[in-house]
PDB file of C-alpha atoms and ligand atoms in Angstrom:
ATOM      1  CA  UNK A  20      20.032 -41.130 -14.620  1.00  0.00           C
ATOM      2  CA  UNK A  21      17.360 -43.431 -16.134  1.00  0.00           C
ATOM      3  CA  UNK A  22      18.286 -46.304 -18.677  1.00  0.00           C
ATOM      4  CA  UNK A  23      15.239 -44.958 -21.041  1.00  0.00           C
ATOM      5  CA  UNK A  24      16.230 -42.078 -22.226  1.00  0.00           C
ATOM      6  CA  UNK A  25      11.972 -40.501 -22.539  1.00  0.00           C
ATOM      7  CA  UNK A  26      12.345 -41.525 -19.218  1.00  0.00           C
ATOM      8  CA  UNK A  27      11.932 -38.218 -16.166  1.00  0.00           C
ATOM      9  CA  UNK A  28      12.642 -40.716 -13.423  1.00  0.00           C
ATOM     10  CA  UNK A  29      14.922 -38.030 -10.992  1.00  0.00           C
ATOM     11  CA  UNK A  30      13.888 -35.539 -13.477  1.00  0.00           C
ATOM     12  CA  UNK A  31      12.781 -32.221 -12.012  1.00  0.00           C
ATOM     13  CA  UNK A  32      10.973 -30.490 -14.903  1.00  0.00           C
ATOM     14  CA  UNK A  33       9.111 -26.745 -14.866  1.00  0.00           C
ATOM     15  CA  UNK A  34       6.005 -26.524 -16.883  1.00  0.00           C
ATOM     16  CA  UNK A  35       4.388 -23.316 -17.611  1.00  0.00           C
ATOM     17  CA  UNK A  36       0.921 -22.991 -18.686  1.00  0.00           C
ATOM     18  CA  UNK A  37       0.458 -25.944 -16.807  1.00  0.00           C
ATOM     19  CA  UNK A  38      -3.302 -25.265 -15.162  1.00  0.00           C
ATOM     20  CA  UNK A  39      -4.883 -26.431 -18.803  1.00  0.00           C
ATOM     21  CA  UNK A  40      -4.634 -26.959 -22.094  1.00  0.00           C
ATOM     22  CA  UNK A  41      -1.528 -27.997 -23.801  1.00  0.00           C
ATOM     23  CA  UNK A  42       0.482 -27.367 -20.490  1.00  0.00           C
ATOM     24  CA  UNK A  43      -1.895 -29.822 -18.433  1.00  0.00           C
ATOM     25  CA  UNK A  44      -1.252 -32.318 -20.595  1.00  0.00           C
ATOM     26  CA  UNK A  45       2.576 -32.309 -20.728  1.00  0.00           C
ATOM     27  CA  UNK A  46       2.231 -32.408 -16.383  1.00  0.00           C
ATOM     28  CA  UNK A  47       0.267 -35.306 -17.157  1.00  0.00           C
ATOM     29  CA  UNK A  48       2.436 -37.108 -18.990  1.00  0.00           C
ATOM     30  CA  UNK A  49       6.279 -36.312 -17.353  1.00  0.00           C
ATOM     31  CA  UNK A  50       4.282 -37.128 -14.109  1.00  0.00           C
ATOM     32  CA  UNK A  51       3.437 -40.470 -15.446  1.00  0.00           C
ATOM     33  CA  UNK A  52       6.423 -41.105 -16.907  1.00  0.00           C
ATOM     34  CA  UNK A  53       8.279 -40.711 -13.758  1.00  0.00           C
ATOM     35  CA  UNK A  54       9.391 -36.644 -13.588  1.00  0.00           C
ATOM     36  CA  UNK A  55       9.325 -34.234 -10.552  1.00  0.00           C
ATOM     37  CA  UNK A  56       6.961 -31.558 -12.168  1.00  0.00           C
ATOM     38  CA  UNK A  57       6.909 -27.752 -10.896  1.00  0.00           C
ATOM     39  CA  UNK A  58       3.563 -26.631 -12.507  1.00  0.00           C
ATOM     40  CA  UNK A  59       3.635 -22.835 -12.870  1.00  0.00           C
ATOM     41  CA  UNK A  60       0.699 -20.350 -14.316  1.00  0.00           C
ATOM     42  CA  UNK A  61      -1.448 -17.473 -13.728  1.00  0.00           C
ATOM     43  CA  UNK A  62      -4.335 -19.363 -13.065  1.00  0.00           C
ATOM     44  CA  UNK A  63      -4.517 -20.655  -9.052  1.00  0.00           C
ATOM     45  CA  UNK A  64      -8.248 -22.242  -9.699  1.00  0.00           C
ATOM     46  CA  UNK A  65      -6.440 -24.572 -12.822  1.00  0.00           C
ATOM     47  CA  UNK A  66      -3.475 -25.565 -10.759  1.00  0.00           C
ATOM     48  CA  UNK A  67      -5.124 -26.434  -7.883  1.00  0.00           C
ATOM     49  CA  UNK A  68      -7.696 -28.936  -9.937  1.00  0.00           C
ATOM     50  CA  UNK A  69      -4.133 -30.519 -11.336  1.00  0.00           C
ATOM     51  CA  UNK A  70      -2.629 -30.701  -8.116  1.00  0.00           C
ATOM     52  CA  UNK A  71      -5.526 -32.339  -6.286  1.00  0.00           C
ATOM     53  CA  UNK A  72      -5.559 -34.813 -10.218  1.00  0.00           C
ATOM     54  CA  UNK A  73      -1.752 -35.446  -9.753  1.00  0.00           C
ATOM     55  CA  UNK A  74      -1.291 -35.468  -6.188  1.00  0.00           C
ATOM     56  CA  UNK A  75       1.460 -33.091  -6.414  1.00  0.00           C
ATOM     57  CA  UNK A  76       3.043 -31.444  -3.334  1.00  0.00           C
ATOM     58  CA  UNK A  77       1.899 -27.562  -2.455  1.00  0.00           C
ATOM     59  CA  UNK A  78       5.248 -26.639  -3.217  1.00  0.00           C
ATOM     60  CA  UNK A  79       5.486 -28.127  -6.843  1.00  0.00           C
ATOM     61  CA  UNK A  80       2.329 -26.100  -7.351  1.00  0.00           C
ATOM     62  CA  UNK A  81       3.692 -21.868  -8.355  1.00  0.00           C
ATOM     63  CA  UNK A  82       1.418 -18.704  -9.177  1.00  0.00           C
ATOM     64  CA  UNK A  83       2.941 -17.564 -12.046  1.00  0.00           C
ATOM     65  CA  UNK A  84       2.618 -14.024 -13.941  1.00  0.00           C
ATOM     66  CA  UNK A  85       4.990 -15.000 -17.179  1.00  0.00           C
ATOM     67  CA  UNK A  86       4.266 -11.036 -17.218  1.00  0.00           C
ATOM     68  CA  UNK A  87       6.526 -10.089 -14.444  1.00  0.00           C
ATOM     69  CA  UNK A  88      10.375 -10.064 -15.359  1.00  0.00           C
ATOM     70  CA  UNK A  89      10.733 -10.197 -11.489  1.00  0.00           C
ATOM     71  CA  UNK A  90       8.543 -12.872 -10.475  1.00  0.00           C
ATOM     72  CA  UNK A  91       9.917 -15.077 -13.355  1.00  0.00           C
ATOM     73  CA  UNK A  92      13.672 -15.037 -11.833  1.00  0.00           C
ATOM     74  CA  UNK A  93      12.651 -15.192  -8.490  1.00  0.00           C
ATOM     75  CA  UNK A  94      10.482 -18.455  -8.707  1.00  0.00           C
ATOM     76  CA  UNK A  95      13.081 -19.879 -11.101  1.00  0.00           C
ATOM     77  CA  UNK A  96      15.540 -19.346  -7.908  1.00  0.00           C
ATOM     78  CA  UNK A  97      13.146 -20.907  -5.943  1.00  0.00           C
ATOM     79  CA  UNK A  98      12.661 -23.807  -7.735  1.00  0.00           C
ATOM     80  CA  UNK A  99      16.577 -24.668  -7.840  1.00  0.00           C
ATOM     81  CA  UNK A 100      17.222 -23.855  -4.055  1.00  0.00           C
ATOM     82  CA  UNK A 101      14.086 -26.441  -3.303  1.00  0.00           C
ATOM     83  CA  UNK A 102      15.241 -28.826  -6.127  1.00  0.00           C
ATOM     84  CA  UNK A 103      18.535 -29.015  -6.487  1.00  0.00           C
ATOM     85  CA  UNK A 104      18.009 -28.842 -10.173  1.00  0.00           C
ATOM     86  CA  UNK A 105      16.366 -27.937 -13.228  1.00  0.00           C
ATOM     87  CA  UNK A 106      16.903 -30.883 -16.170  1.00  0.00           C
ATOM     88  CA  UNK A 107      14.029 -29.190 -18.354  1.00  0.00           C
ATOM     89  CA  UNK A 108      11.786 -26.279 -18.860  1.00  0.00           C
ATOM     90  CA  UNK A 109       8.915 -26.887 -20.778  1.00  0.00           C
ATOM     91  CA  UNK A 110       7.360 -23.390 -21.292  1.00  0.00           C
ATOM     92  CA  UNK A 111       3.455 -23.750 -22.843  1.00  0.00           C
ATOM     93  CA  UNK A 112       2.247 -20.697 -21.449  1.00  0.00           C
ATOM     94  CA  UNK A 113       0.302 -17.894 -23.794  1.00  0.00           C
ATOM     95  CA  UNK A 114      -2.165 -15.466 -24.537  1.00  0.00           C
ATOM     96  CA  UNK A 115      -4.154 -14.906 -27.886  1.00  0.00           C
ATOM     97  CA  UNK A 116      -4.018 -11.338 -27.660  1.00  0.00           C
ATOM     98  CA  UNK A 117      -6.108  -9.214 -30.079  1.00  0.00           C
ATOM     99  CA  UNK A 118      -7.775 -11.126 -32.676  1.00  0.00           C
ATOM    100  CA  UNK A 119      -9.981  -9.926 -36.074  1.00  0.00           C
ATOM    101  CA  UNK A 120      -8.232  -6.433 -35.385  1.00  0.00           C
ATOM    102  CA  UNK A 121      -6.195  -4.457 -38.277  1.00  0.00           C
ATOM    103  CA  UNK A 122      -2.691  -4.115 -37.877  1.00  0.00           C
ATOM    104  CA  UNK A 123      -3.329  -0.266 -37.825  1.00  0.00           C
ATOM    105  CA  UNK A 124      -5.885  -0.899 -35.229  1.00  0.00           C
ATOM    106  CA  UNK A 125      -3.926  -2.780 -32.764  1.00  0.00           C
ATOM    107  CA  UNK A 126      -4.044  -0.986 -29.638  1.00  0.00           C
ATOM    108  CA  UNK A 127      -0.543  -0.004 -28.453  1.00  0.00           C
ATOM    109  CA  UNK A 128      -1.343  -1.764 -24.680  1.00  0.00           C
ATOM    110  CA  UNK A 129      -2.944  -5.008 -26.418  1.00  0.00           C
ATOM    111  CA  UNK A 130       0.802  -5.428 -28.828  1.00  0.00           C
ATOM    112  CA  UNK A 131       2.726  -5.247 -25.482  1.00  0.00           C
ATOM    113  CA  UNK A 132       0.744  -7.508 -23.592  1.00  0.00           C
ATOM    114  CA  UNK A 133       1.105 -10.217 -25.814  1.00  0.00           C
ATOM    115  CA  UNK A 134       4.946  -9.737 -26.597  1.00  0.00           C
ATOM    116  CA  UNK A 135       4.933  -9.454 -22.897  1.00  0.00           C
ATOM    117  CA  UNK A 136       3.662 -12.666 -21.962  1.00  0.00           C
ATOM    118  CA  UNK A 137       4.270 -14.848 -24.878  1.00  0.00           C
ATOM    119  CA  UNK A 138       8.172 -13.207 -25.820  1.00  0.00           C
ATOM    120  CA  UNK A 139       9.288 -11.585 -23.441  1.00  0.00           C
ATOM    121  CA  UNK A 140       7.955 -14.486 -20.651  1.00  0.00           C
ATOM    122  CA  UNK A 141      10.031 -17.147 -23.025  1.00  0.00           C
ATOM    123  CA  UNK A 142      13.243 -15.102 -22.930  1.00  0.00           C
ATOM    124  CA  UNK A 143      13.210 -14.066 -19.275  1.00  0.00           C
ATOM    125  CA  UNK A 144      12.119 -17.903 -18.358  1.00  0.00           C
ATOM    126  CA  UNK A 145      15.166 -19.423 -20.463  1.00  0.00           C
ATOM    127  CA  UNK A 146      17.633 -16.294 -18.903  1.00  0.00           C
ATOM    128  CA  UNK A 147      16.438 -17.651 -15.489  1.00  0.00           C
ATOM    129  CA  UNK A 148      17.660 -21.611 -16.000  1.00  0.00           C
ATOM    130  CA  UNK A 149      20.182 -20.833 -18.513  1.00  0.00           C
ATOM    131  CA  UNK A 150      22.934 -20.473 -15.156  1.00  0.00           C
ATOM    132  CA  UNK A 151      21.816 -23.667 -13.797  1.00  0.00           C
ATOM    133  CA  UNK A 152      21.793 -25.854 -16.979  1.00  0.00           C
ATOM    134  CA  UNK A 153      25.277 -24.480 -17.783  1.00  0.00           C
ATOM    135  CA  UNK A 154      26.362 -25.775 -13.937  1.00  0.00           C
ATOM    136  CA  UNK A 155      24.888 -29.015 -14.857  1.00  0.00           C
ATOM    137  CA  UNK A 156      26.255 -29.722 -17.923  1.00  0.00           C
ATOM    138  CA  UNK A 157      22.558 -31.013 -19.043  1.00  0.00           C
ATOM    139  CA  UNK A 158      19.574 -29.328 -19.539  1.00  0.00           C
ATOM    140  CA  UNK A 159      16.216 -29.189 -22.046  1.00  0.00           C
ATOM    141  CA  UNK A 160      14.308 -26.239 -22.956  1.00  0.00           C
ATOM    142  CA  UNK A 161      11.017 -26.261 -24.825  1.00  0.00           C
ATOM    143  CA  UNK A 162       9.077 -23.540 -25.908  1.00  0.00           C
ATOM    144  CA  UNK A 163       5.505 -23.426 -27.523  1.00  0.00           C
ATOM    145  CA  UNK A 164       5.452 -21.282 -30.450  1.00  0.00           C
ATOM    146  CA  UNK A 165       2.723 -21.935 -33.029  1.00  0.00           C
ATOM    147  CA  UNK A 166       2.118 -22.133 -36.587  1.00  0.00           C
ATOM    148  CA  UNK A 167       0.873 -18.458 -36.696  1.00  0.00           C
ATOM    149  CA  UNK A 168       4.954 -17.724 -35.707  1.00  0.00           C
ATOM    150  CA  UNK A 169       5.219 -19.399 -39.223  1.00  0.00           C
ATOM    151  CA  UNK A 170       2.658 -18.566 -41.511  1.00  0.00           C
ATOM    152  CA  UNK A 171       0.869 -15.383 -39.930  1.00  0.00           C
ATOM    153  CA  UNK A 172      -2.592 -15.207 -39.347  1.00  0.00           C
ATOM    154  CA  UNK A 173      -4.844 -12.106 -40.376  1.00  0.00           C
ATOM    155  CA  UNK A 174      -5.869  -9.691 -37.674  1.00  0.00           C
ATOM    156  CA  UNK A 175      -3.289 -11.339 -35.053  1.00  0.00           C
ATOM    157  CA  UNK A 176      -0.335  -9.061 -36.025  1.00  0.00           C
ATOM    158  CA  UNK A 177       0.846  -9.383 -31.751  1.00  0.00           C
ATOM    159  CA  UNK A 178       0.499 -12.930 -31.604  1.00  0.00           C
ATOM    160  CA  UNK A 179       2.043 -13.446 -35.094  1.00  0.00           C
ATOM    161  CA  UNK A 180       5.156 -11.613 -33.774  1.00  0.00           C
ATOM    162  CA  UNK A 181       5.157 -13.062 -30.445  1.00  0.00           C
ATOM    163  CA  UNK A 182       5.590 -16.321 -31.649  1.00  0.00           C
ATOM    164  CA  UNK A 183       7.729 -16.089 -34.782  1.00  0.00           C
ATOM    165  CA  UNK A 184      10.024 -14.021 -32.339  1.00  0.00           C
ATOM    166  CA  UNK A 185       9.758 -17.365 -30.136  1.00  0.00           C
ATOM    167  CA  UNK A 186      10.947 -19.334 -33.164  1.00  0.00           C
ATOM    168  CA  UNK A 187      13.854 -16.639 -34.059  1.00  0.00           C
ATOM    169  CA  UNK A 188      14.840 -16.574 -30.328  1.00  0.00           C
ATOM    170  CA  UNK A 189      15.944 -20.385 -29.997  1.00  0.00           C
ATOM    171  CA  UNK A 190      17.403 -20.760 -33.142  1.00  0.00           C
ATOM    172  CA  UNK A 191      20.226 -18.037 -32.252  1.00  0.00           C
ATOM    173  CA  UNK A 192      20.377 -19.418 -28.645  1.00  0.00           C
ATOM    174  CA  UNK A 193      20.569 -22.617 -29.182  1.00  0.00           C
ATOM    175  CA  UNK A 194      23.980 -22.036 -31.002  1.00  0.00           C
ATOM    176  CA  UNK A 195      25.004 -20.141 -27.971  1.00  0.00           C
ATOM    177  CA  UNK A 196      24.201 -23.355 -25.756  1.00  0.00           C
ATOM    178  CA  UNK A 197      25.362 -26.093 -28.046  1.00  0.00           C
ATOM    179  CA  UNK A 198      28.699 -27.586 -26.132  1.00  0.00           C
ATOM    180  CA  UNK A 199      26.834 -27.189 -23.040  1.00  0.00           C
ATOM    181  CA  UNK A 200      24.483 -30.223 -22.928  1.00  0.00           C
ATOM    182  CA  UNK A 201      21.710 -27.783 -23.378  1.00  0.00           C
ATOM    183  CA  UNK A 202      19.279 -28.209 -26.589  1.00  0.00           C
ATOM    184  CA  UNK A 203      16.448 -25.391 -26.657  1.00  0.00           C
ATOM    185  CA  UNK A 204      13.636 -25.744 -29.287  1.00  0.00           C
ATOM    186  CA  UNK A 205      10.188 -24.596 -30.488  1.00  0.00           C
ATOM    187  CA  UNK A 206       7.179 -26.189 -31.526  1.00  0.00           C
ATOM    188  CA  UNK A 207       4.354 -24.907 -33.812  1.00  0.00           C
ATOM    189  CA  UNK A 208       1.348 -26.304 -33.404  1.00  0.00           C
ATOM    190  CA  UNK A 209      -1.650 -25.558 -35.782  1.00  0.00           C
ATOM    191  CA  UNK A 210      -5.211 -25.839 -33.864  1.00  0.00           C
ATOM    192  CA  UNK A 211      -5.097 -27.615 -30.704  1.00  0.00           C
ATOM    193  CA  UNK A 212      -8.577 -28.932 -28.783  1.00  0.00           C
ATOM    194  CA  UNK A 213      -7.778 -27.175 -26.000  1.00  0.00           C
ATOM    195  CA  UNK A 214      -9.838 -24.126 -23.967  1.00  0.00           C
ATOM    196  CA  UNK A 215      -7.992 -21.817 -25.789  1.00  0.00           C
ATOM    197  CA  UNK A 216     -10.169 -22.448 -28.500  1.00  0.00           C
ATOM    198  CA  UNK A 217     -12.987 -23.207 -26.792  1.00  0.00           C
ATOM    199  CA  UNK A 218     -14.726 -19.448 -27.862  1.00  0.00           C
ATOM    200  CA  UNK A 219     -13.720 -19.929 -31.909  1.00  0.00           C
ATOM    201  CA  UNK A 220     -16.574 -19.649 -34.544  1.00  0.00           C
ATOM    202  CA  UNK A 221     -17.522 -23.032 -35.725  1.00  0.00           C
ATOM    203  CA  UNK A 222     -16.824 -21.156 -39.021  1.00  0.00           C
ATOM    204  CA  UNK A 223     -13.342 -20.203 -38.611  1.00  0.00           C
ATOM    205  CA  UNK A 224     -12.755 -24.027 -37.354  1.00  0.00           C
ATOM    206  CA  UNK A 225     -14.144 -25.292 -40.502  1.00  0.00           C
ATOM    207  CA  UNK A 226     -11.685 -22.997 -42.239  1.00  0.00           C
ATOM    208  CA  UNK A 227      -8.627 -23.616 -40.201  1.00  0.00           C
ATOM    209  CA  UNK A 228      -9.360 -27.600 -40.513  1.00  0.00           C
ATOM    210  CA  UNK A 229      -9.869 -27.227 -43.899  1.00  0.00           C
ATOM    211  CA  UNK A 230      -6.267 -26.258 -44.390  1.00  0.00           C
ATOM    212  CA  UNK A 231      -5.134 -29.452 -42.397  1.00  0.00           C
ATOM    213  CA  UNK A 232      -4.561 -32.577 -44.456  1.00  0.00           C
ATOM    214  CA  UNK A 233      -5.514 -34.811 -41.627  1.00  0.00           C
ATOM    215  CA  UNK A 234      -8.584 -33.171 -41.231  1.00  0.00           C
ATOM    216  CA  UNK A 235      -9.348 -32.830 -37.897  1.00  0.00           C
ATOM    217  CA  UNK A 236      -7.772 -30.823 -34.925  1.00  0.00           C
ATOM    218  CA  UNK A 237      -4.578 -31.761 -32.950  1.00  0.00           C
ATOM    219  CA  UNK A 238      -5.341 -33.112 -29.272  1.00  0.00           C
ATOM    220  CA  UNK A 239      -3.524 -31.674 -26.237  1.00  0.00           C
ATOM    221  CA  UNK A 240      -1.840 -35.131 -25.484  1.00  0.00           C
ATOM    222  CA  UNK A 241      -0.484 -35.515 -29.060  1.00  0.00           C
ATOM    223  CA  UNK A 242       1.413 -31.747 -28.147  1.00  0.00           C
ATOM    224  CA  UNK A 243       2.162 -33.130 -24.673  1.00  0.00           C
ATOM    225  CA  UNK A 244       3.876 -36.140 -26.602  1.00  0.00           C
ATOM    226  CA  UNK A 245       6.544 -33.985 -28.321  1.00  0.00           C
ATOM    227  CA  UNK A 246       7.092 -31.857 -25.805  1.00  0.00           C
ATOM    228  CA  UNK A 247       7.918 -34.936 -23.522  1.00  0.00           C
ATOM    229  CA  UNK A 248      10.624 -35.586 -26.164  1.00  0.00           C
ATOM    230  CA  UNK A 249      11.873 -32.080 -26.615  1.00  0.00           C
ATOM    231  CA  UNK A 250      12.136 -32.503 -23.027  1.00  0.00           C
ATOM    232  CA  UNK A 251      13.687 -35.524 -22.525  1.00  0.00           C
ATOM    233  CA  UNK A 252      17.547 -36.623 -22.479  1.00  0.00           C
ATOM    234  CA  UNK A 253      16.403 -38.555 -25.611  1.00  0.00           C
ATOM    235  CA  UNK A 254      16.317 -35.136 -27.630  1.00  0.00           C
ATOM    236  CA  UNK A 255      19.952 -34.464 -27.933  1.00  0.00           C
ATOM    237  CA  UNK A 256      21.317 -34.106 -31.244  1.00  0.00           C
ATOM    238  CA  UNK A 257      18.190 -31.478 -32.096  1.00  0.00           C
ATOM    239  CA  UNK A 258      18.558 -28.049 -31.262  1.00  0.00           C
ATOM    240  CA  UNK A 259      17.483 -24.430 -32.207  1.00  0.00           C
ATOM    241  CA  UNK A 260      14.511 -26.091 -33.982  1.00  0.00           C
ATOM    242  CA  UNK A 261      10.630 -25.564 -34.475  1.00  0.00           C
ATOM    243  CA  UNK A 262       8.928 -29.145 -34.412  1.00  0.00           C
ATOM    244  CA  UNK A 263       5.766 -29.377 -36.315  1.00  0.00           C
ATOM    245  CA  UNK A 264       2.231 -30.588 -34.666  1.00  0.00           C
ATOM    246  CA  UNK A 265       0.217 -29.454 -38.178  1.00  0.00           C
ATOM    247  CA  UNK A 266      -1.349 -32.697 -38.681  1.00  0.00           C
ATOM    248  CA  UNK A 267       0.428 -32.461 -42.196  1.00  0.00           C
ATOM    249  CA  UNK A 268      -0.074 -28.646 -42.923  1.00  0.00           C
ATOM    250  CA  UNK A 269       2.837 -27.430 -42.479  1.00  0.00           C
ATOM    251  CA  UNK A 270       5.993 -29.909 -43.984  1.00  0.00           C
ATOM    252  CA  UNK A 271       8.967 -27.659 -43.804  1.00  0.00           C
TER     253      UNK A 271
HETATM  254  N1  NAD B 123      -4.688 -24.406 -28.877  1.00  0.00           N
HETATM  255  C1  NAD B 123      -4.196 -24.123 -30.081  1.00  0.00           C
HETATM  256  O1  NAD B 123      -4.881 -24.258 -31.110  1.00  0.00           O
HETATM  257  C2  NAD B 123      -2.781 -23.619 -30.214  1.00  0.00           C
HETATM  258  C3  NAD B 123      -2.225 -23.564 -31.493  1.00  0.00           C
HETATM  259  C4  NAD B 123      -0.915 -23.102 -31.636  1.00  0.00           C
HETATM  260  C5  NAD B 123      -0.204 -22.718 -30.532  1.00  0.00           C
HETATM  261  N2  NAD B 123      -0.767 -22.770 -29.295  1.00  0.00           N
HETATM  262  C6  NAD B 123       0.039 -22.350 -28.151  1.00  0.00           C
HETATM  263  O2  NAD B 123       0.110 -23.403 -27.225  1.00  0.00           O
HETATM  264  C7  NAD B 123       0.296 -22.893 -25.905  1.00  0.00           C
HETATM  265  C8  NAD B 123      -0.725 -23.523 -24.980  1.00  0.00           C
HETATM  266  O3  NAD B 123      -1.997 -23.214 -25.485  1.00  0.00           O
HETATM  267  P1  NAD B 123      -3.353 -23.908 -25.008  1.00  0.00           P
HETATM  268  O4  NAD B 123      -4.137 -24.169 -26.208  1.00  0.00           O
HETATM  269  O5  NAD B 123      -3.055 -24.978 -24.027  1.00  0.00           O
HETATM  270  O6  NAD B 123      -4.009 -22.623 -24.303  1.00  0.00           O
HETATM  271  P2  NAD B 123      -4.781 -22.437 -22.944  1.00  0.00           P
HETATM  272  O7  NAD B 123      -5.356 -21.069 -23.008  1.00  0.00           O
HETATM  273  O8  NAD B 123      -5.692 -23.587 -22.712  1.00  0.00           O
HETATM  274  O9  NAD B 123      -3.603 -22.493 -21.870  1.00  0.00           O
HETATM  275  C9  NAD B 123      -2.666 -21.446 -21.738  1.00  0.00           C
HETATM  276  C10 NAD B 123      -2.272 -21.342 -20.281  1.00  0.00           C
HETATM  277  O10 NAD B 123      -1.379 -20.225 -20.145  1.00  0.00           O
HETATM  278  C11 NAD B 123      -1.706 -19.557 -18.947  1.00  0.00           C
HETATM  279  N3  NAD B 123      -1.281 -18.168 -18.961  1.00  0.00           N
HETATM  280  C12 NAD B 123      -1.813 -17.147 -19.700  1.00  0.00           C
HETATM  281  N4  NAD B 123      -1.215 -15.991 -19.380  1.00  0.00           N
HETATM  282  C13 NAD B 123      -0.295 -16.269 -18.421  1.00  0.00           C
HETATM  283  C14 NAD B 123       0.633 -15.482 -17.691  1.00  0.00           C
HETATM  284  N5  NAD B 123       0.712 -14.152 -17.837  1.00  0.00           N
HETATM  285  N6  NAD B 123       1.439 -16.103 -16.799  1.00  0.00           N
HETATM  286  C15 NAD B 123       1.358 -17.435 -16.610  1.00  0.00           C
HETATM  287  N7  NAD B 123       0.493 -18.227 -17.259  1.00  0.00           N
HETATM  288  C16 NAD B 123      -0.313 -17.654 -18.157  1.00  0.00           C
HETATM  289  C17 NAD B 123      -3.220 -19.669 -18.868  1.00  0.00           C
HETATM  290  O11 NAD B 123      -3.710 -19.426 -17.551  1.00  0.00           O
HETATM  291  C18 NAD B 123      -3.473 -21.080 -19.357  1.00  0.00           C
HETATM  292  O12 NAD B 123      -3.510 -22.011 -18.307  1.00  0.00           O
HETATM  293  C19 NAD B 123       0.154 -21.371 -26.033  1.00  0.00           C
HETATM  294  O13 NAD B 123       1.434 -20.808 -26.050  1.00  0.00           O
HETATM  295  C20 NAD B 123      -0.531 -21.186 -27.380  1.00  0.00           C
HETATM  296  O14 NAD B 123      -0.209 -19.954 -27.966  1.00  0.00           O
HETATM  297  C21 NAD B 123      -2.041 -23.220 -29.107  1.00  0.00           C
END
């Protein structure tokens, strides 16, 4: 295994969320810094745009419903059997859900989607690699939470739960995986330039910079740059932890 531990020379790494955004980004980046990258998400038109960007095989290249319980073991399995290994799971993938709606307003359907995709997606993904990191001895797994998982925002009662259940959810687990090699952390980003955003008031950007000491949004390659690490052999005396991408907002 490499010398440099940020390193992903013989690396095989699985990226959710990978066809834009936050996820595109961290392909970017283990791809250039030597990694094997399986890019998985729902979104075929986004993944083929990276694929043709990073030249990346048709096989490293996975439809993905984070939705389906099924489909998330089986193209873990697949990955392994065509690999040989997982070293890291870098899982980015995530709906808003409802947004601006009263907790007493949420629609049952909207709540479930987006514990769904963005919890239930997280623990079925880290249930799938769990059996081949523990074979391994070795293995990194990074999930994307967000600063709403820590804070809350008004009117996003299923996101606010998705992702502080994301936070919760390593922190136990990552005392399960301790002597194994594995670490398993969150991160909690505050607003991101990315598409997710791309529909946001100007208004309710003003507001949610305003609460940033840096003033100004996070980029998608300053989130890729963390997740490289959380990702990397170099991360290995942190685990069950949320890492911070606030741009000073948020210092515990
Ligand atoms: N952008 C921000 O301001 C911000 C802030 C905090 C946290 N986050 C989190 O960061 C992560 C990445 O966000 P982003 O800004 O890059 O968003 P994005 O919307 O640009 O990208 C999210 C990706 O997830 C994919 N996806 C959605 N549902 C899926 C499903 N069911 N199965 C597989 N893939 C699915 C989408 O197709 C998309 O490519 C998300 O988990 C988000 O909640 C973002």
């Amino acid at each position: 295994m490499p010398e440099n531990k940020t390193s992903f020379d013989n690396r095989v790494v699985v990226i959710t969320g990978a066809a834009r955004g936050i996820g595109a980004a961290t392909a970017r980046l283990i791809s250039s810094r030597g990694g094997k990258v399986f890019a998985l998400d729902i979104a075929k038109e986004g993944l083929a745009s990276l694929q043709a960007e990073l030249n990346l095989p048709a096989d490293q290249v996975i439809p993905l419903d984070l939705g389906n319980q099924n489909s998330v073991k089986e193209t873990i399995d697949a990955i392994y059997a065509k690999a040989g290994r997982i070293d890291a799971l870098i899982n980015t993938a995530g709906v808003v859900g409802p947004t601006n709606v009263k907790v007493e307003d949420v629609q049952w359907a909207d709540f479930e989607n987006t514990l769904r995709i963005n919890l239930f997606g997280t623990v079925w993904l880290t249930q799938a690699v769990i059996p081949y990191m523990k074979k391994a001895k070795y293995g990194r797994i990074a999930h994307v939470a967000s600063i709403a998982g820590k804070e809350g925002n008004p009117g996003m009662t299923p996101y606010n739960v998705s992702k502080s259940g994301m936070i919760g959810f390593v922190k136990g687990v990552s005392k399960e995986l301790a002597a194994d090699g594995i670490t398993i952390n969150s991160l909690a980003p505050a607003v991101i330039r990315t598409p997710m955003n791309a529909d946001t008031s100007d208004e309710t950007l003003k507001y949610m910079i305003s609460r940033i000491p840096m003033g100004r949004v996070g980029e998608a390659e300053e989130v890729a740059e963390l997740l490289a690490f959380m990702g990397s052999e170099a991360c290995s005396f942190t685990t069950g932890f949320t890492f911070d991408a606030t741009g000073g907002r948020a210092t515990y």
